[in-house]
C-alpha cells in the first residue's frame, strides 16, 4: 500500500494530492511532496491517529517514545523507536524519510520534564538546549519552546484534533443522567474559579463540593487530583477547561474511561468539561462507564477550536 496523502478540513479526511499542511484559511490541507510524521507518546491517542491517517491513505512515519511500537505496525511506514527523547534525532529521522510535517500526541507525564534521568538526554541535545533556554520551565512553556525550535528547523506542527471530530465534547448532557441542580451550582462555581486560574500556569481542572473548592490540578495531573479530592470529601464535581496558554495543535484537555474510573473511586458524581475544546478518548466506553456508575458528564459552553494560520 503506497502512502497516498490526504486532506483534513473541519474534521473530514479527503483524498487529494500532496502532503498535509496548515492553511491560512483555517483548514489543514495538502502540500505537494510532503510527508507526515507522528511523534507518539503513551496512551491510545497516538495509535488512533495513526490508524485514521492510514485509513485516509497516508501512512505516517511514526516515532515511538514511551509507547509500544508493536501497536503502530499496521499503520506506520516506517516505524522508528526512540529510546531517548532527543529533538535532533526527531529532526534527523524526519529529514531522512522526507517528512516535513509533524503531529505530536500521547501522554508524557509532566514530572518527566523535571526528573534528571529523563531530562538529561534532552539537556545534552543541541536542539533541546536551545528549547530549554527560551523561557519558563513549566510544561506548557517548554512544549511551546520545543515546537518553536522544530519550526525553525523547517518542520510544521499540525493539529491532531481535526482527525477526531466525533471525539470532541459537545454542549449539554453527554451521559444518560443530567447534573442535578446542586451539581450545576458546583459546576458554575468551578467555572468562575477556573476563569481566574486558566491564564496562569496551573489550574486546568478542579473539584468542587458544596460550593467549596476541594482540589486544584497542578503538576500531578487530573487523575492524581481526583484521587487527592477523594481523600478529602465524599462527594463533588470535577470541572475541566482549556488553559489560555495551551496550543490546540498538540495540547488540549483530554478525558476518557480512566477519568471516570478515578471519579468513581473518589465518589465524585459529575464531570463538566469545555465543549468543542475537550477530547474524549473512547467516547462510547467513557459514557457507558459513566452511566453504569451514575456519573453525569456535562459539556460547558465553549468556543470551537480553530486551526493556526501559516
Short mmCIF file of C-alpha atoms in Angstrom, two decimals:
data_model
loop_
_atom_site.label_atom_id
_atom_site.label_comp_id
_atom_site.label_asym_id
_atom_site.label_seq_id
_atom_site.Cartn_x
_atom_site.Cartn_y
_atom_site.Cartn_z
CA UNK A 1 0.00 0.00 0.00
CA UNK A 2 1.57 3.28 -1.08
CA UNK A 3 1.28 6.32 1.14
CA UNK A 4 -1.32 8.49 -0.56
CA UNK A 5 -1.71 11.94 1.03
CA UNK A 6 -4.99 13.21 2.44
CA UNK A 7 -6.79 16.42 3.26
CA UNK A 8 -8.09 17.41 6.69
CA UNK A 9 -10.73 20.10 6.76
CA UNK A 10 -13.04 20.76 9.69
CA UNK A 11 -12.94 17.17 10.86
CA UNK A 12 -13.21 15.48 7.45
CA UNK A 13 -10.45 13.47 5.79
CA UNK A 14 -10.47 13.67 1.99
CA UNK A 15 -8.16 12.20 -0.64
CA UNK A 16 -6.11 14.61 -2.72
CA UNK A 17 -2.55 15.15 -3.95
CA UNK A 18 0.39 16.24 -1.84
CA UNK A 19 1.15 16.14 1.88
CA UNK A 20 -0.57 17.70 4.86
CA UNK A 21 -0.01 21.34 5.69
CA UNK A 22 -1.68 24.10 7.67
CA UNK A 23 -3.54 26.59 5.51
CA UNK A 24 -4.31 30.15 6.45
CA UNK A 25 -7.99 29.52 5.72
CA UNK A 26 -8.33 27.59 8.97
CA UNK A 27 -8.19 24.14 7.38
CA UNK A 28 -5.39 21.61 7.17
CA UNK A 29 -4.68 20.83 3.57
CA UNK A 30 -2.02 19.23 1.45
CA UNK A 31 1.40 20.45 0.38
CA UNK A 32 2.85 18.66 -2.66
CA UNK A 33 5.59 16.16 -1.84
CA UNK A 34 5.31 16.45 1.95
CA UNK A 35 5.13 13.51 4.35
CA UNK A 36 3.59 13.38 7.79
CA UNK A 37 5.39 12.15 10.91
CA UNK A 38 3.78 11.22 14.23
CA UNK A 39 5.73 11.66 17.47
CA UNK A 40 3.90 9.16 19.66
CA UNK A 41 3.92 9.16 23.44
CA UNK A 42 1.94 6.83 25.72
CA UNK A 43 -1.76 6.09 25.52
CA UNK A 44 -4.33 5.19 22.90
CA UNK A 45 -4.48 8.62 21.22
CA UNK A 46 -1.36 8.24 19.01
CA UNK A 47 -2.49 4.79 17.87
CA UNK A 48 -5.93 6.14 16.94
CA UNK A 49 -4.33 9.00 15.00
CA UNK A 50 -2.01 6.63 13.12
CA UNK A 51 -5.00 4.45 12.26
CA UNK A 52 -7.00 7.44 10.97
CA UNK A 53 -4.11 8.60 8.80
CA UNK A 54 -3.59 5.10 7.40
CA UNK A 55 -7.31 4.73 6.63
CA UNK A 56 -7.13 8.02 4.71
CA UNK A 57 -4.26 6.64 2.63
CA UNK A 58 -1.47 8.49 4.44
CA UNK A 59 0.92 6.03 6.11
CA UNK A 60 2.87 8.22 8.56
CA UNK A 61 6.42 7.97 9.76
CA UNK A 62 5.84 7.00 13.41
CA UNK A 63 8.49 7.82 16.02
CA UNK A 64 7.52 5.90 19.15
CA UNK A 65 8.72 7.16 22.54
CA UNK A 66 7.41 5.61 25.80
CA UNK A 67 4.80 3.77 23.74
CA UNK A 68 4.54 0.20 22.45
CA UNK A 69 5.92 0.19 18.89
CA UNK A 70 4.05 -3.03 18.06
CA UNK A 71 0.70 -1.23 18.21
CA UNK A 72 1.73 1.02 15.31
CA UNK A 73 2.97 -1.64 12.89
CA UNK A 74 -0.24 -1.86 10.80
CA UNK A 75 -0.40 1.93 10.41
CA UNK A 76 3.19 3.14 10.01
CA UNK A 77 5.79 3.23 7.26
CA UNK A 78 8.42 3.40 8.54
CA UNK A 79 8.33 2.86 12.33
CA UNK A 80 11.18 4.26 14.44
CA UNK A 81 11.62 3.54 18.14
CA UNK A 82 13.09 6.38 20.20
CA UNK A 83 14.67 5.14 23.42
CA UNK A 84 15.65 8.70 24.34
CA UNK A 85 13.76 11.88 23.50
CA UNK A 86 16.35 13.86 21.57
CA UNK A 87 14.96 16.54 19.29
CA UNK A 88 17.97 16.31 16.97
CA UNK A 89 17.11 12.63 16.38
CA UNK A 90 13.48 13.56 15.63
CA UNK A 91 14.59 16.14 13.05
CA UNK A 92 17.17 13.76 11.57
CA UNK A 93 14.64 10.93 11.15
CA UNK A 94 12.12 13.28 9.56
CA UNK A 95 14.67 14.58 7.06
CA UNK A 96 15.89 11.07 6.34
CA UNK A 97 12.38 9.96 5.41
CA UNK A 98 11.30 13.16 3.67
CA UNK A 99 8.79 14.27 6.32
CA UNK A 100 8.32 17.99 6.90
CA UNK A 101 5.11 17.93 8.95
CA UNK A 102 4.66 16.57 12.46
CA UNK A 103 1.77 15.54 14.70
CA UNK A 104 2.62 15.35 18.42
CA UNK A 105 0.33 13.24 20.62
CA UNK A 106 0.37 10.97 23.64
CA UNK A 107 0.72 11.16 27.38
CA UNK A 108 4.07 12.49 28.58
CA UNK A 109 3.88 12.82 32.39
CA UNK A 110 4.67 16.37 33.44
CA UNK A 111 7.05 15.19 36.14
CA UNK A 112 9.36 13.71 33.47
CA UNK A 113 10.21 17.27 32.49
CA UNK A 114 11.78 17.73 35.92
CA UNK A 115 13.42 14.35 36.62
CA UNK A 116 17.11 14.37 35.66
CA UNK A 117 17.41 10.79 34.29
CA UNK A 118 14.69 11.58 31.76
CA UNK A 119 15.68 15.19 31.17
CA UNK A 120 19.44 14.59 30.80
CA UNK A 121 19.34 13.26 27.20
CA UNK A 122 17.20 16.26 26.31
CA UNK A 123 19.64 18.63 28.04
CA UNK A 124 22.61 17.09 26.22
CA UNK A 125 20.91 17.53 22.85
CA UNK A 126 21.73 20.78 20.96
CA UNK A 127 18.11 21.42 19.97
CA UNK A 128 16.96 20.54 23.48
CA UNK A 129 19.36 23.09 24.95
CA UNK A 130 18.01 25.70 22.55
CA UNK A 131 14.44 24.97 23.73
CA UNK A 132 15.32 24.95 27.45
CA UNK A 133 17.00 28.36 27.30
CA UNK A 134 13.94 30.14 25.90
CA UNK A 135 11.90 30.90 28.99
CA UNK A 136 9.79 29.36 31.74
CA UNK A 137 10.17 25.69 32.64
CA UNK A 138 6.50 24.87 33.16
CA UNK A 139 5.31 22.10 30.86
CA UNK A 140 3.28 24.32 28.51
CA UNK A 141 6.11 26.82 28.01
CA UNK A 142 8.64 24.04 27.44
CA UNK A 143 6.41 22.32 24.87
CA UNK A 144 5.94 25.68 23.15
CA UNK A 145 9.70 26.18 23.03
CA UNK A 146 10.17 22.71 21.55
CA UNK A 147 7.63 23.47 18.82
CA UNK A 148 9.30 26.80 18.12
CA UNK A 149 12.67 25.09 17.67
CA UNK A 150 11.14 22.46 15.38
CA UNK A 151 9.57 25.19 13.25
CA UNK A 152 12.97 26.87 12.94
CA UNK A 153 14.24 23.56 11.57
CA UNK A 154 11.59 23.69 8.84
CA UNK A 155 9.03 21.39 10.47
CA UNK A 156 5.33 22.31 10.57
CA UNK A 157 3.45 21.06 13.65
CA UNK A 158 -0.14 20.13 12.74
CA UNK A 159 -3.27 19.94 14.93
CA UNK A 160 -4.47 16.39 15.58
CA UNK A 161 -7.97 17.14 16.85
CA UNK A 162 -9.34 17.62 13.32
CA UNK A 163 -8.82 13.92 12.68
CA UNK A 164 -11.17 13.07 15.56
CA UNK A 165 -14.24 15.32 15.27
CA UNK A 166 -16.57 12.81 16.92
CA UNK A 167 -14.25 12.67 19.95
CA UNK A 168 -14.80 16.35 20.80
CA UNK A 169 -17.11 17.20 23.71
CA UNK A 170 -20.49 18.74 22.91
CA UNK A 171 -22.59 21.18 24.92
CA UNK A 172 -25.08 19.89 27.48
CA UNK A 173 -25.60 16.31 28.69
CA UNK A 174 -23.36 13.65 27.15
CA UNK A 175 -24.30 10.82 29.52
CA UNK A 176 -27.75 9.46 30.33
CA UNK A 177 -28.00 11.38 33.59
CA UNK A 178 -28.06 15.17 33.57
CA UNK A 179 -26.48 17.01 36.51
CA UNK A 180 -28.67 17.85 39.49
CA UNK A 181 -29.33 21.47 40.46
CA UNK A 182 -26.75 21.18 43.22
CA UNK A 183 -24.15 19.74 40.85
CA UNK A 184 -24.78 22.52 38.34
CA UNK A 185 -24.26 25.09 41.09
CA UNK A 186 -20.90 23.48 41.90
CA UNK A 187 -20.03 23.43 38.19
CA UNK A 188 -20.83 27.15 37.95
CA UNK A 189 -18.62 27.79 40.98
CA UNK A 190 -15.80 25.80 39.40
CA UNK A 191 -16.08 27.67 36.10
CA UNK A 192 -15.85 31.01 37.92
CA UNK A 193 -12.66 29.89 39.69
CA UNK A 194 -11.11 28.44 36.53
CA UNK A 195 -11.70 31.70 34.67
CA UNK A 196 -9.24 33.19 37.17
CA UNK A 197 -6.67 30.38 37.18
CA UNK A 198 -6.69 29.50 33.46
CA UNK A 199 -4.40 32.41 32.46
CA UNK A 200 -1.86 31.09 34.98
CA UNK A 201 0.45 28.07 34.72
CA UNK A 202 -1.82 25.84 36.82
CA UNK A 203 -5.48 25.05 37.31
CA UNK A 204 -6.76 23.27 34.22
CA UNK A 205 -9.18 21.31 36.42
CA UNK A 206 -10.57 21.37 39.94
CA UNK A 207 -13.01 19.62 42.26
CA UNK A 208 -15.86 21.50 43.94
CA UNK A 209 -18.11 20.17 46.71
CA UNK A 210 -20.96 22.17 48.22
CA UNK A 211 -19.64 25.43 46.76
CA UNK A 212 -16.13 24.92 48.16
CA UNK A 213 -13.04 24.26 46.06
CA UNK A 214 -11.57 20.97 47.30
CA UNK A 215 -8.62 20.45 44.96
CA UNK A 216 -6.96 22.27 42.06
CA UNK A 217 -4.87 20.50 39.43
CA UNK A 218 -1.18 21.35 39.28
CA UNK A 219 1.77 19.27 38.09
CA UNK A 220 0.25 15.97 39.28
CA UNK A 221 -2.41 15.91 36.53
CA UNK A 222 -6.17 15.43 36.59
CA UNK A 223 -6.21 11.79 37.70
CA UNK A 224 -4.00 12.41 40.72
CA UNK A 225 -6.02 15.50 41.64
CA UNK A 226 -9.20 13.40 41.60
CA UNK A 227 -7.56 10.82 43.86
CA UNK A 228 -6.49 13.56 46.27
CA UNK A 229 -10.00 15.02 46.35
CA UNK A 230 -11.37 11.59 47.22
CA UNK A 231 -9.38 11.63 50.45
CA UNK A 232 -10.94 14.95 51.46
CA UNK A 233 -14.65 14.75 50.58
CA UNK A 234 -17.29 12.10 49.93
CA UNK A 235 -18.99 13.85 47.00
CA UNK A 236 -18.25 16.57 44.48
CA UNK A 237 -17.91 17.55 40.83
CA UNK A 238 -14.90 17.75 38.52
CA UNK A 239 -14.63 20.77 36.21
CA UNK A 240 -12.01 20.76 33.45
CA UNK A 241 -11.37 23.51 30.90
CA UNK A 242 -8.72 24.60 28.41
CA UNK A 243 -5.99 26.88 29.70
CA UNK A 244 -5.18 30.14 27.97
CA UNK A 245 -1.61 29.05 27.16
CA UNK A 246 -2.49 25.71 25.57
CA UNK A 247 -1.67 25.39 21.87
CA UNK A 248 -4.54 23.45 20.23
CA UNK A 249 -2.17 21.84 17.74
CA UNK A 250 -0.75 19.49 20.37
CA UNK A 251 -2.11 20.38 23.80
CA UNK A 252 -5.85 20.21 24.54
CA UNK A 253 -7.72 18.80 27.56
CA UNK A 254 -8.39 15.06 27.35
CA UNK A 255 -10.66 12.78 29.38
CA UNK A 256 -11.57 9.13 28.96
CA UNK A 257 -12.54 5.89 30.71
CA UNK A 258 -9.69 6.25 33.21
CA UNK A 259 -11.11 9.63 34.29
CA UNK A 260 -14.49 8.03 35.03
CA UNK A 261 -12.89 5.15 36.94
CA UNK A 262 -10.91 7.60 39.08
CA UNK A 263 -14.07 9.60 39.79
CA UNK A 264 -15.96 6.51 40.87
CA UNK A 265 -13.18 5.56 43.29
CA UNK A 266 -13.22 9.11 44.67
CA UNK A 267 -17.06 9.16 44.92
CA UNK A 268 -17.35 12.19 42.62
CA UNK A 269 -20.63 12.34 40.75
CA UNK A 270 -20.38 14.86 37.90
CA UNK A 271 -17.75 15.68 35.26
CA UNK A 272 -18.07 19.00 33.43
CA UNK A 273 -15.75 19.76 30.51
CA UNK A 274 -15.50 22.56 27.97
CA UNK A 275 -17.45 21.75 24.82
CA UNK A 276 -15.60 21.86 21.47
CA UNK A 277 -12.29 22.18 23.34
CA UNK A 278 -12.02 18.81 25.14
CA UNK A 279 -11.15 15.48 23.55
CA UNK A 280 -12.95 12.39 24.88
CA UNK A 281 -10.96 9.21 24.28
CA UNK A 282 -13.04 6.09 23.65
CA UNK A 283 -16.25 8.13 23.97
CA UNK A 284 -18.62 5.16 23.82
CA UNK A 285 -16.78 3.36 26.61
CA UNK A 286 -16.46 6.59 28.60
CA UNK A 287 -20.20 7.32 28.52
CA UNK A 288 -21.10 3.67 29.16
CA UNK A 289 -18.95 3.64 32.29
CA UNK A 290 -20.40 6.96 33.42
CA UNK A 291 -23.94 5.60 33.00
CA UNK A 292 -23.14 2.43 34.91
CA UNK A 293 -21.68 4.44 37.81
CA UNK A 294 -24.39 7.12 37.79
CA UNK A 295 -21.90 9.85 36.86
CA UNK A 296 -23.18 12.83 34.87
CA UNK A 297 -20.96 14.07 32.02
CA UNK A 298 -21.77 17.64 31.03
CA UNK A 299 -20.46 19.97 28.32
CA UNK A 300 -19.86 23.58 29.32
CA UNK A 301 -20.36 26.13 26.55
CA UNK A 302 -17.06 26.73 24.78
CA UNK A 303 -15.80 28.34 21.58
CA UNK A 304 -14.83 25.91 18.80
CA UNK A 305 -11.12 25.41 18.21
CA UNK A 306 -9.59 26.81 15.05
CA UNK A 307 -6.52 25.84 13.08
CA UNK A 308 -3.46 28.07 13.48
CA UNK A 309 -2.66 30.09 10.39
CA UNK A 310 0.54 29.57 8.49
#
